[in-house]
mmCIF file of C-alpha atoms in Angstrom:
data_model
loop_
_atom_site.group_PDB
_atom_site.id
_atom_site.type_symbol
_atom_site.label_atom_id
_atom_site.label_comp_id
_atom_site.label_asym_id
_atom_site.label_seq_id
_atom_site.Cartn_x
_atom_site.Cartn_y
_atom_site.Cartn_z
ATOM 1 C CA UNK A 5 -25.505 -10.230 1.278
ATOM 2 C CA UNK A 6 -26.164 -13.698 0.454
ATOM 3 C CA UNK A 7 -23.044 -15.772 -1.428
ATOM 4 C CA UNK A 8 -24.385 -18.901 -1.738
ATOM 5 C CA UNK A 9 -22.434 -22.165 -1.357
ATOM 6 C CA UNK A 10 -19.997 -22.599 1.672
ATOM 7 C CA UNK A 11 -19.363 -18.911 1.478
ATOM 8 C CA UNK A 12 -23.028 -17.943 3.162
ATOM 9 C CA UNK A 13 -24.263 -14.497 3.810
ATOM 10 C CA UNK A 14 -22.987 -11.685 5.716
ATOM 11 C CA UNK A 15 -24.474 -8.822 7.800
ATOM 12 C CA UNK A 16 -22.242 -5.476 7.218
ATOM 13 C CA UNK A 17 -23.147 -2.284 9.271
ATOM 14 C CA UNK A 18 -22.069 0.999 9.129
ATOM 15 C CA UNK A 19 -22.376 3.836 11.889
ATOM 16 C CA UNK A 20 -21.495 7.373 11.139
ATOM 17 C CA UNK A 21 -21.965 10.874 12.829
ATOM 18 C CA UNK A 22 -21.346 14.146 12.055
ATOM 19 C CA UNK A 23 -21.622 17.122 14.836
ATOM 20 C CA UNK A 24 -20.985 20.541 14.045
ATOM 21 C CA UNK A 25 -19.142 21.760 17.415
ATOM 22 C CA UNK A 26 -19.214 25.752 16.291
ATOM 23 C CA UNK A 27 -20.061 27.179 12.956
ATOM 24 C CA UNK A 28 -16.638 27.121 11.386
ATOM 25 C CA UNK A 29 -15.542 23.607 13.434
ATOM 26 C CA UNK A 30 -17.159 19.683 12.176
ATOM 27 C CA UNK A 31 -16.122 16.462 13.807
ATOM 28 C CA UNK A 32 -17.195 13.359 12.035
ATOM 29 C CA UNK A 33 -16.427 10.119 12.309
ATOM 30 C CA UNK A 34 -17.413 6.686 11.800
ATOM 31 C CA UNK A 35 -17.483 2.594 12.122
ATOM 32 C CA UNK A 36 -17.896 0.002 9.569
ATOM 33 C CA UNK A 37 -17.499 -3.576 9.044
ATOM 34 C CA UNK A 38 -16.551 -4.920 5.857
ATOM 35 C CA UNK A 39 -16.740 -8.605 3.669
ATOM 36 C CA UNK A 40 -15.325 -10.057 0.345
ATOM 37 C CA UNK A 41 -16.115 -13.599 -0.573
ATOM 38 C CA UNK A 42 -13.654 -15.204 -2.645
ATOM 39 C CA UNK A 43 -13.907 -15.284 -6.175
ATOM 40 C CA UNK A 44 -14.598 -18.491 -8.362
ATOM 41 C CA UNK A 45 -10.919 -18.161 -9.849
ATOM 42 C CA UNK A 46 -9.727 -17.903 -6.229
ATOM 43 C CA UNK A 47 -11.648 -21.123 -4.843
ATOM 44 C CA UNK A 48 -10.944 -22.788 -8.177
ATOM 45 C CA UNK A 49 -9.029 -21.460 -10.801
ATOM 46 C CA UNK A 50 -6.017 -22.457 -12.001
ATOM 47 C CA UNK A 51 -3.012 -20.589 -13.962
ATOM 48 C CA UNK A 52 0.710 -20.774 -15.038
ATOM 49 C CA UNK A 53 2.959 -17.525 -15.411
ATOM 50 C CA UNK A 54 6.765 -17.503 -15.775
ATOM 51 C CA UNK A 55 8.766 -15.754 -12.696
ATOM 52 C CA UNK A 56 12.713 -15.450 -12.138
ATOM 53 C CA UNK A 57 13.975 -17.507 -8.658
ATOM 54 C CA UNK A 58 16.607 -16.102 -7.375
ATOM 55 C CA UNK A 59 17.689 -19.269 -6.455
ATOM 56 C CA UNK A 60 17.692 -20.664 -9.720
ATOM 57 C CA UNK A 61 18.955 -17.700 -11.814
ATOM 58 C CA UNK A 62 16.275 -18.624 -14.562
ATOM 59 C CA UNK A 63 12.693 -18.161 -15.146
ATOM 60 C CA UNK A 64 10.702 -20.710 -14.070
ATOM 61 C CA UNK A 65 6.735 -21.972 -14.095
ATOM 62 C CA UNK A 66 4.844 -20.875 -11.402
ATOM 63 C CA UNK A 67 1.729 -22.857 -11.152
ATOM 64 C CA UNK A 68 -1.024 -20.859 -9.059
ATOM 65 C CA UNK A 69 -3.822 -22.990 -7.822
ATOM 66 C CA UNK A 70 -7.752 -22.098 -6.556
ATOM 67 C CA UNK A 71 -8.603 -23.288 -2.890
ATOM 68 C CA UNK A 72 -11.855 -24.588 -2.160
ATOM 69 C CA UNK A 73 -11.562 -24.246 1.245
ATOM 70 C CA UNK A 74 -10.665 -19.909 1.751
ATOM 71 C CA UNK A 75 -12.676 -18.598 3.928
ATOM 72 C CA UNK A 76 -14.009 -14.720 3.202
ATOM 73 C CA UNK A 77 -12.084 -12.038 3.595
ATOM 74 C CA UNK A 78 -13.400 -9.401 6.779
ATOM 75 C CA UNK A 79 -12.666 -6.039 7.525
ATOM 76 C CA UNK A 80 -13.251 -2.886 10.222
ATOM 77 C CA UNK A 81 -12.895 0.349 9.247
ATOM 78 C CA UNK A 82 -12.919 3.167 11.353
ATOM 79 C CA UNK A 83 -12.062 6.903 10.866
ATOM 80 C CA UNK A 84 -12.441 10.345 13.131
ATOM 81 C CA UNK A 85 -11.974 13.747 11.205
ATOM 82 C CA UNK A 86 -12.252 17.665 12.084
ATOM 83 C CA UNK A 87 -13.541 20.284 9.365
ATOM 84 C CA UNK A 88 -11.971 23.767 10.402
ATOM 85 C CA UNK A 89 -13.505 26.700 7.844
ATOM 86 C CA UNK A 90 -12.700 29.967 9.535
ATOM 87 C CA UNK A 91 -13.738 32.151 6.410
ATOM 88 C CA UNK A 92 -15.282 31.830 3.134
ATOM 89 C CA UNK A 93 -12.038 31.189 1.318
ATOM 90 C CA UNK A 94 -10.713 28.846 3.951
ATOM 91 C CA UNK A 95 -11.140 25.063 3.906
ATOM 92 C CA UNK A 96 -8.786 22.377 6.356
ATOM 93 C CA UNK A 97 -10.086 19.353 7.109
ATOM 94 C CA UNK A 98 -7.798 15.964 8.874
ATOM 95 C CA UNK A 99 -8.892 12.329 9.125
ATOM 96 C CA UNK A 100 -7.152 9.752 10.835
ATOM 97 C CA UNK A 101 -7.917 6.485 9.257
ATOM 98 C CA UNK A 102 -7.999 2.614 10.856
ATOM 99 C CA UNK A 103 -8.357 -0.707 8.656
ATOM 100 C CA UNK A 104 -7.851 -3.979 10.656
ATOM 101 C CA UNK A 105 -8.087 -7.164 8.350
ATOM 102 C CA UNK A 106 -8.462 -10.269 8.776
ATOM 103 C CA UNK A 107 -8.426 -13.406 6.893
ATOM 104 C CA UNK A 108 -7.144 -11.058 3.584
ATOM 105 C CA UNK A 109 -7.298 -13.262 0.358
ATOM 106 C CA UNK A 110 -3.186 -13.477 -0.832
ATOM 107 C CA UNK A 111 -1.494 -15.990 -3.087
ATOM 108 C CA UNK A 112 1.771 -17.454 -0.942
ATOM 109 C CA UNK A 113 5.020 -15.947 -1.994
ATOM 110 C CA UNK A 114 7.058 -18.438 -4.751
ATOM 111 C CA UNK A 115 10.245 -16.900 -2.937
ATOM 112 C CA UNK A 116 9.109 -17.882 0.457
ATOM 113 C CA UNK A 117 8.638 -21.514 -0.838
ATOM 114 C CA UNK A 118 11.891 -21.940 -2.421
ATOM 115 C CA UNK A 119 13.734 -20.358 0.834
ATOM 116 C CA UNK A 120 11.807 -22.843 3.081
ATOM 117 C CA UNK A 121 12.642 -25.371 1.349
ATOM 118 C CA UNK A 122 16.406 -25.233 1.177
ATOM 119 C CA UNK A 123 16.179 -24.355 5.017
ATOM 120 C CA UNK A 124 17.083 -27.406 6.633
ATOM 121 C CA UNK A 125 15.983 -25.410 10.457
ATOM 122 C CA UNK A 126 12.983 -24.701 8.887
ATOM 123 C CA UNK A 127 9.438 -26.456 10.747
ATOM 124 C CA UNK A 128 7.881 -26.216 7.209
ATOM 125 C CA UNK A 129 10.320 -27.784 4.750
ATOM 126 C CA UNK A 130 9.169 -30.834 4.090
ATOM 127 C CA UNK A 131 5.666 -28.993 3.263
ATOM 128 C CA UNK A 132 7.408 -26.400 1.178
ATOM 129 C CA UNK A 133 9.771 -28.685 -0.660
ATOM 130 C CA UNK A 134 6.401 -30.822 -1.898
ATOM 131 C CA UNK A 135 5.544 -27.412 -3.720
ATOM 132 C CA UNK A 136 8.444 -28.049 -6.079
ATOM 133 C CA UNK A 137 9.112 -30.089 -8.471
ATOM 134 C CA UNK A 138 12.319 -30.970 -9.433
ATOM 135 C CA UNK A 139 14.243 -32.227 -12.262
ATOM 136 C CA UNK A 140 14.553 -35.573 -10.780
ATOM 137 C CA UNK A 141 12.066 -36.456 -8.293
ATOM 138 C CA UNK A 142 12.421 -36.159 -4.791
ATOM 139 C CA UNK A 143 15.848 -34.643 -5.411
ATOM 140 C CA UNK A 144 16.628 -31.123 -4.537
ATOM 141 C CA UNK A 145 20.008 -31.386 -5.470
ATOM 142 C CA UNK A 146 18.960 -31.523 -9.501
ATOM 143 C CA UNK A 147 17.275 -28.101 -10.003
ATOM 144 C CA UNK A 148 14.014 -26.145 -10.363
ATOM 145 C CA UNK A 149 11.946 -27.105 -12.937
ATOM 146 C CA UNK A 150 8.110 -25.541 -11.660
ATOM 147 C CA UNK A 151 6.914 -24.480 -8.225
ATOM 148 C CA UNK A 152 3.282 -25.007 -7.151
ATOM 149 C CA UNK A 153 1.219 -21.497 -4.942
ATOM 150 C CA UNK A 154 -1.798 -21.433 -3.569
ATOM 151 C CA UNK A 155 -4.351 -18.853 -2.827
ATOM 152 C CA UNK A 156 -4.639 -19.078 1.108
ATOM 153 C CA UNK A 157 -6.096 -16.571 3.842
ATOM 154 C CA UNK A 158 -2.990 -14.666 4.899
ATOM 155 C CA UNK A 159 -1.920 -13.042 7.924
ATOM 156 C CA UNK A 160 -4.127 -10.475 9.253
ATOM 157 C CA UNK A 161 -3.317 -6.804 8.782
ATOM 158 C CA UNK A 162 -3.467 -3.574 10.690
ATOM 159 C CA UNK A 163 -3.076 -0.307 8.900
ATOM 160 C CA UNK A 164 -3.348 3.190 9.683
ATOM 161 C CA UNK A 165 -2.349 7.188 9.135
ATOM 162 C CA UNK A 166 -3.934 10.235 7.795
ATOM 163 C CA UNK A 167 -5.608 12.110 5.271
ATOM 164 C CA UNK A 168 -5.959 15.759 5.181
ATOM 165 C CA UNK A 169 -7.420 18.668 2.741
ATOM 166 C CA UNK A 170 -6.380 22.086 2.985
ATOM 167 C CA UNK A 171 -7.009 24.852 0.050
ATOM 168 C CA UNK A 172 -7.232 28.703 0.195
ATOM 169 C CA UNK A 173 -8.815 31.507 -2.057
ATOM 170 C CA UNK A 174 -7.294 34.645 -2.849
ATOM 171 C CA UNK A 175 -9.471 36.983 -4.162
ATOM 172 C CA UNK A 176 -7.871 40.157 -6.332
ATOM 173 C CA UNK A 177 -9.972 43.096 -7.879
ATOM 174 C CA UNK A 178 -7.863 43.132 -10.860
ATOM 175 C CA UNK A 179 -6.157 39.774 -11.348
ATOM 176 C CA UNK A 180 -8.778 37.418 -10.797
ATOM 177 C CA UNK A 181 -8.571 34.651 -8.146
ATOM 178 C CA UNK A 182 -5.492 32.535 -7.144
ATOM 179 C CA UNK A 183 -5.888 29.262 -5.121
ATOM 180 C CA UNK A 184 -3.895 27.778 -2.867
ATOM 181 C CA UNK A 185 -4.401 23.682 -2.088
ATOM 182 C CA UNK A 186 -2.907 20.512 -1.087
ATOM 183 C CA UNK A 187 -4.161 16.914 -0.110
ATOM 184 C CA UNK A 188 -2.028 14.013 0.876
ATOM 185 C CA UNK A 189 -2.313 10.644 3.195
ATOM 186 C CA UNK A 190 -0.029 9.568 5.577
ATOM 187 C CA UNK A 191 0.736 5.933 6.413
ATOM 188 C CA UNK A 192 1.672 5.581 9.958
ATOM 189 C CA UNK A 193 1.677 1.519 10.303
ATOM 190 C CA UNK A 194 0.895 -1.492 8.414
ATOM 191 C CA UNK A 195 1.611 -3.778 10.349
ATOM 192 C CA UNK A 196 1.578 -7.947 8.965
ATOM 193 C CA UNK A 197 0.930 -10.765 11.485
ATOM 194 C CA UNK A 198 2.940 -13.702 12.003
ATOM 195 C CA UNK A 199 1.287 -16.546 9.383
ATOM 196 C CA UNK A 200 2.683 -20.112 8.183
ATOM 197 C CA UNK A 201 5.533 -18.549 5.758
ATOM 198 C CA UNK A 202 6.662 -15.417 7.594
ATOM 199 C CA UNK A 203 7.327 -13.563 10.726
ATOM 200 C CA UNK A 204 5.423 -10.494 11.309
ATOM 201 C CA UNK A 205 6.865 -7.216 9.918
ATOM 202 C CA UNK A 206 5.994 -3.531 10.009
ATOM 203 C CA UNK A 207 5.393 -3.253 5.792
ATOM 204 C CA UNK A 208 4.874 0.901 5.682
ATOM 205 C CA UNK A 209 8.208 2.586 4.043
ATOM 206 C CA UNK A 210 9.240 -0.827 2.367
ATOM 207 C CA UNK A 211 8.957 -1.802 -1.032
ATOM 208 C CA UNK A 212 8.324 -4.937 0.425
ATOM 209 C CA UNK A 213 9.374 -7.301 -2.733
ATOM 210 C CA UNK A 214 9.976 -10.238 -0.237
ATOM 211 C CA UNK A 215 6.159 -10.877 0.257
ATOM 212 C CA UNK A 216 3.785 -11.304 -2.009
ATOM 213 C CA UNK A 217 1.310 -10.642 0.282
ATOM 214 C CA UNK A 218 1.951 -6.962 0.676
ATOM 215 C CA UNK A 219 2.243 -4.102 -2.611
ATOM 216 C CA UNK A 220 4.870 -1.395 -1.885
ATOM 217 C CA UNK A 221 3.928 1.309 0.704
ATOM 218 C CA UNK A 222 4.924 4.561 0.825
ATOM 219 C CA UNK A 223 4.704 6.456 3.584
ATOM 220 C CA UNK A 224 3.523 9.828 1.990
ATOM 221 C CA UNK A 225 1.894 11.050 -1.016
ATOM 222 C CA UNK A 226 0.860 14.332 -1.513
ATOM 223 C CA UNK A 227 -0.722 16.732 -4.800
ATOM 224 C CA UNK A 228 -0.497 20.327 -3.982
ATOM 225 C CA UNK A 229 -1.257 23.133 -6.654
ATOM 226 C CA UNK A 230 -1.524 26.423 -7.367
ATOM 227 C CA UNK A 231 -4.384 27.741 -9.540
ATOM 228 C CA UNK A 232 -5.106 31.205 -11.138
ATOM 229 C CA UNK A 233 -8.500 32.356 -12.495
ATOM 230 C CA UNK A 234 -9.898 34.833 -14.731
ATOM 231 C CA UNK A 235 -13.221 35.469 -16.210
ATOM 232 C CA UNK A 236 -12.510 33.305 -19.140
ATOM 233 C CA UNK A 237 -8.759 32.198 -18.371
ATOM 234 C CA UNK A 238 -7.500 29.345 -16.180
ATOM 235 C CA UNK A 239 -3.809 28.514 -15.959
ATOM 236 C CA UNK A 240 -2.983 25.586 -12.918
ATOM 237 C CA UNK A 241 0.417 24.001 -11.911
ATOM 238 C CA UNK A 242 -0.122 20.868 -9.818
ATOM 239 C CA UNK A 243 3.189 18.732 -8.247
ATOM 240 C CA UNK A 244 2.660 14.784 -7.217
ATOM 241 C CA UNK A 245 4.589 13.799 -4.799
ATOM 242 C CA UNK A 246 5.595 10.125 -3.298
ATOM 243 C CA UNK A 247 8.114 9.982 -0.426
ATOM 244 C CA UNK A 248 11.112 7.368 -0.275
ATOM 245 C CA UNK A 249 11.305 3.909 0.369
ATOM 246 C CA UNK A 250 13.367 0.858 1.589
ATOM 247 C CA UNK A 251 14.472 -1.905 -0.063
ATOM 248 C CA UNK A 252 14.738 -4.390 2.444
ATOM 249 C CA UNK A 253 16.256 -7.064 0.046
ATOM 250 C CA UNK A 254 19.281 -4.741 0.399
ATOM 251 C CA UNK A 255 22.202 -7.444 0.875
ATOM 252 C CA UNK A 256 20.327 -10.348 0.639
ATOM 253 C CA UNK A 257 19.954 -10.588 -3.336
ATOM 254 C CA UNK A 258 22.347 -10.265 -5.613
ATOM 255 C CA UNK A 259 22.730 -6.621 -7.102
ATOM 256 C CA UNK A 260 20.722 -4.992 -4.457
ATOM 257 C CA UNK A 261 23.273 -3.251 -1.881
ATOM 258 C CA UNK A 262 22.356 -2.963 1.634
ATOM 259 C CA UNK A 263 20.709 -0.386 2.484
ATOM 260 C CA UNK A 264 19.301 0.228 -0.822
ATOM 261 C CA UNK A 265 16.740 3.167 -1.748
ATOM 262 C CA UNK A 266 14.157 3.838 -3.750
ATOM 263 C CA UNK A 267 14.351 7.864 -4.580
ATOM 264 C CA UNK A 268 11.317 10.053 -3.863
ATOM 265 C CA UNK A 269 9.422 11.193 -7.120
ATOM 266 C CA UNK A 270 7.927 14.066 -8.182
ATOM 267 C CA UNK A 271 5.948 14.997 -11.224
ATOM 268 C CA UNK A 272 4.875 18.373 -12.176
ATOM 269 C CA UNK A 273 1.361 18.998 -14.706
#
């Protein structure tokens, strides 16, 4: 692919294999590099949305700014999988899954701004506290009136777990056919490298609402069913499932109590 501009082009490869071991076993597996060029909004766009600061118990402007100078976002993917089908109404099948970013596009955290800047042992306040502007100049004493964020390459991520597949038929001479299934991923690490606003941290189980560089991640979801079948009649009961998670701003903002949860949900079609 060929961006253009200071962007450039970009060679991408994948390799992938498949071997079937015995007749009822499959490995497969395979290796891939990835690329995403910034967009025009990201190199020079320019937006305002309202946000509540904590520290300022109000809503105020954020201004989010373009950067000319992001470089592209790069990726490589990897995975390795077994397909076990012992039968004809048998099918289990597990993938473990690797994504190692680097350079990931992210727009720096308002939050981590603000908290930098009131940190007098912080090595980036004076560079933070430029972000803001205040109601008198120069003066952090008089209040927030906007804060300035740009998009920037973040810190580089590493993120892993597992997939897996597993359904089963069961075959009746006079009730038709019931089937069995379930299919889920498992997060096992995301892990976020040290960059210019935060310490590294281990984001999987967190509903991570500290960073803006990093959505919520649960460490399970799963959809299992049951489904029954019958020449013209089909009747199917599926349950979603999304495990727990942390709030890790448990004790550090106001309402949210240490050790704070977010339940696990489940839904039922």
């Amino acid at each position: 692919e060929n961006y253009g501009g200071d962007v450039g082009d970009t060679l991408d490869p994948k390799i992938a294999a498949r071997w079937d071991v015995l007749s009822t076993v499959t490995l497969r597996g395979s290796l891939s590099s990835s690329f995403r060029a910034p967009t025009l909004n990201q190199l020079g766009g320019e937006f305002t949305a309202l946000s509540f600061v904590n520290r300022a118990l109000a809503f105020k402007a954020i201004d989010t700014q373009g950067n000319p100078n992001l470089d592209p976002e790069k990726a490589i993917s990897s995975n390795l999988g077994v397909i076990w089908q012992p039968n004809d109404v048998t099918y289990i099948s597990v993938d473990y899954w690797n994504f190692d970013f680097s350079d990931p596009i992210v727009i720096e955290s308002f939050e981590d701004v603000v908290s930098n800047c009131f940190d007098a042992t912080s090595d980036i306040q004076d560079v933070a506290c430029e972000k803001i502007t205040f109601q008198t100049p120069g003066d952090t004493t008089t209040g927030i009136q906007r804060i300035a964020v740009d998009y920037q390459n973040g810190p580089d991520i590493e993120t892993s777990g597992i997939d897996y597949v597993a359904t089963y038929d069961f075959i009746t001479n006079d009730w038709g056919m019931f089937t069995l299934g379930t299919e889920g991923t498992y997060v096992a690490e995301y892990e976020v490298d040290d960059w210019v606003w935060s310490e590294g941290f281990g984001a999987e189980g967190r509903l991570n609402a500290s960073t803006s560089t990093v959505r919520p991640i649960v460490e399970l979801k799963n959809n299992a069913y049951v489904n029954w079948s019958m020449n013209n009649h089909n009747l199917r009961l599926e349950w979603f499932y999304t495990s727990e998670y942390d709030d890790e701003r448990g004790g550090n903002v106001a309402g949210v109590a240490p050790g704070t949860e977010i339940d696990d949900q489940s839904t039922f079609n």
